mmCIF file of C-alpha atoms in Angstrom:
data_model
loop_
_atom_site.group_PDB
_atom_site.id
_atom_site.type_symbol
_atom_site.label_atom_id
_atom_site.label_comp_id
_atom_site.label_asym_id
_atom_site.label_seq_id
_atom_site.Cartn_x
_atom_site.Cartn_y
_atom_site.Cartn_z
ATOM 1 C CA MET A 1 38.308 14.026 87.180
ATOM 2 C CA ALA A 2 37.384 10.679 85.704
ATOM 3 C CA THR A 3 33.969 10.138 84.167
ATOM 4 C CA THR A 4 32.258 6.769 84.364
ATOM 5 C CA THR A 5 29.243 5.694 82.349
ATOM 6 C CA HIS A 6 26.416 3.205 82.650
ATOM 7 C CA GLN A 7 24.388 1.828 79.736
ATOM 8 C CA ILE A 8 20.964 0.197 79.715
ATOM 9 C CA THR A 9 19.527 -1.434 76.591
ATOM 10 C CA CYS A 10 15.886 -2.395 76.001
ATOM 11 C CA ALA A 11 15.385 -6.154 76.374
ATOM 12 C CA ALA A 12 12.616 -6.356 73.749
ATOM 13 C CA ASP A 13 13.706 -8.575 70.866
ATOM 14 C CA ASP A 14 12.935 -6.053 68.128
ATOM 15 C CA CYS A 15 14.189 -2.885 69.858
ATOM 16 C CA ASP A 16 17.463 -0.992 69.624
ATOM 17 C CA ALA A 17 16.643 1.621 72.288
ATOM 18 C CA TYR A 18 19.315 2.336 74.857
ATOM 19 C CA SER A 19 20.273 4.915 77.442
ATOM 20 C CA ILE A 20 23.728 5.985 78.552
ATOM 21 C CA THR A 21 24.396 8.211 81.526
ATOM 22 C CA GLY A 22 27.658 9.599 82.862
ATOM 23 C CA PHE A 23 28.834 10.227 86.402
ATOM 24 C CA LEU A 24 31.557 12.593 87.559
ATOM 25 C CA GLN A 25 31.542 11.419 91.159
ATOM 26 C CA PRO A 26 33.052 8.118 92.236
ATOM 27 C CA LEU A 27 30.295 5.523 92.616
ATOM 28 C CA THR A 28 30.232 1.753 92.764
ATOM 29 C CA THR A 29 28.824 -0.171 89.818
ATOM 30 C CA GLU A 30 25.718 -0.933 91.851
ATOM 31 C CA GLU A 31 25.186 2.731 92.784
ATOM 32 C CA ARG A 32 25.494 3.779 89.131
ATOM 33 C CA ALA A 33 22.934 1.159 88.072
ATOM 34 C CA VAL A 34 20.457 2.148 90.788
ATOM 35 C CA ARG A 35 20.669 5.853 89.955
ATOM 36 C CA HIS A 36 20.386 5.213 86.218
ATOM 37 C CA ARG A 37 17.334 2.954 86.606
ATOM 38 C CA ARG A 38 15.703 5.497 88.931
ATOM 39 C CA GLN A 39 16.140 8.211 86.288
ATOM 40 C CA LEU A 40 14.816 5.957 83.532
ATOM 41 C CA ALA A 41 11.749 4.987 85.574
ATOM 42 C CA GLY A 42 10.756 8.647 85.441
ATOM 43 C CA ASP A 43 10.981 8.451 81.649
ATOM 44 C CA GLY A 44 8.728 5.396 81.428
ATOM 45 C CA TRP A 45 11.299 2.580 81.382
ATOM 46 C CA SER A 46 10.492 -0.548 83.375
ATOM 47 C CA ASP A 47 12.702 -3.112 85.078
ATOM 48 C CA VAL A 48 11.045 -6.537 85.159
ATOM 49 C CA GLU A 49 12.946 -9.430 86.711
ATOM 50 C CA GLY A 50 16.285 -7.793 85.921
ATOM 51 C CA ARG A 51 15.422 -6.986 82.290
ATOM 52 C CA ASP A 52 14.917 -3.372 81.183
ATOM 53 C CA TYR A 53 12.228 -2.247 78.739
ATOM 54 C CA CYS A 54 11.857 1.149 77.052
ATOM 55 C CA PRO A 55 8.561 3.104 77.058
ATOM 56 C CA ASP A 56 7.735 1.727 73.584
ATOM 57 C CA HIS A 57 7.757 -1.830 74.973
ATOM 58 C CA PRO A 58 5.887 -1.770 78.295
ATOM 59 C CA VAL A 59 5.848 -5.080 80.082
ATOM 60 C CA THR A 60 3.237 -6.252 82.518
ATOM 61 C CA VAL A 61 3.942 -8.963 85.003
ATOM 62 C CA PRO A 62 1.314 -11.732 84.947
ATOM 63 C CA THR A 63 -0.588 -12.099 88.190
ATOM 64 C CA PRO A 64 -0.026 -15.547 89.742
#
């Protein structure tokens, strides 16, 4: 059985944090990304405008 992986890296300029997850079941690239981001959200990661930030670099979206 083939294993596929998905990696997310913190978008903060001074951060090297990253997360890699593996999948044993066949999923599309989009499905892997959605599942990975859902798992990371539980760990405190945030996804702001398509950029991912680790818990050490929380990002708040300015209110218009």
